[in-house]
Amino acid sequence: MRLSTDAKLGLVLLAFCALMLWGTFLIEQRPYISLSAAVFPRVVLALLIPLCIALLVKGLRQSHGLDPHGGITLANVRATLIKYRTVIGSFALFFLLVAAMPVLGFLIAGSLYVAIMLWLLGPRTLREVPFIVLVSVGFAGGIFLVFRYVLFVFVPTGIFF
């Protein structure tokens, strides 16, 4: 039986969510912080996992009508990569954010992430640059303040602060 794209994506996302859930148990619990840093990712994953399962089930239902001899060709892979380049780029940028956060800190890495995402997803004119900078610094700064001083969650500050 050949799997539909939804079924394949559901499997990949379910495996990714399982890996991320396992990663939340590796987050160090600070004795002086009341709310663990693992709480928020676990809440998000608790919402994402049922959606991944629903996508997998939907994809498995669609898989019954597919041609069993259809295969993967280089042209199909290239077309899929071009079609989903924005999504793939967003995931790659997110992984760069995760890698840069211990060094740069949440404030700088988060601001860069939001600014690059706004540039990639929005209108790419120089007139928009001040707006992008203002929104990215304001958004990352607001999230930093809420997590650090309201929720008392440890947020990486990086080597500059």
PDB file of N, CA and C in Angstrom, residues 14 17 35 86 91 131:
ATOM      1  N   LEU A  14       4.414  13.282  13.896  1.00  0.00           N
ATOM      2  CA  LEU A  14       4.211  12.521  15.130  1.00  0.00           C
ATOM      3  C   LEU A  14       5.548  12.093  15.721  1.00  0.00           C
ATOM      4  N   CYS A  17       7.105  15.226  17.223  1.00  0.00           N
ATOM      5  CA  CYS A  17       6.473  15.573  18.501  1.00  0.00           C
ATOM      6  C   CYS A  17       6.924  14.625  19.610  1.00  0.00           C
ATOM      7  N   LEU A  35       7.552  27.280  38.348  1.00  0.00           N
ATOM      8  CA  LEU A  35       7.011  26.686  37.136  1.00  0.00           C
ATOM      9  C   LEU A  35       8.167  26.235  36.252  1.00  0.00           C
ATOM     10  N   THR A  86       8.767  27.600   1.674  1.00  0.00           N
ATOM     11  CA  THR A  86       8.534  28.527   2.779  1.00  0.00           C
ATOM     12  C   THR A  86       8.416  27.767   4.098  1.00  0.00           C
ATOM     13  N   PHE A  91      11.041  25.994   9.218  1.00  0.00           N
ATOM     14  CA  PHE A  91      11.560  24.998  10.153  1.00  0.00           C
ATOM     15  C   PHE A  91      13.073  25.128  10.305  1.00  0.00           C
ATOM     16  N   PHE A 131       9.479  48.990  10.460  1.00  0.00           N
ATOM     17  CA  PHE A 131       8.349  48.275  11.060  1.00  0.00           C
ATOM     18  C   PHE A 131       8.771  46.884  11.513  1.00  0.00           C
TER      19      PHE A 131
END
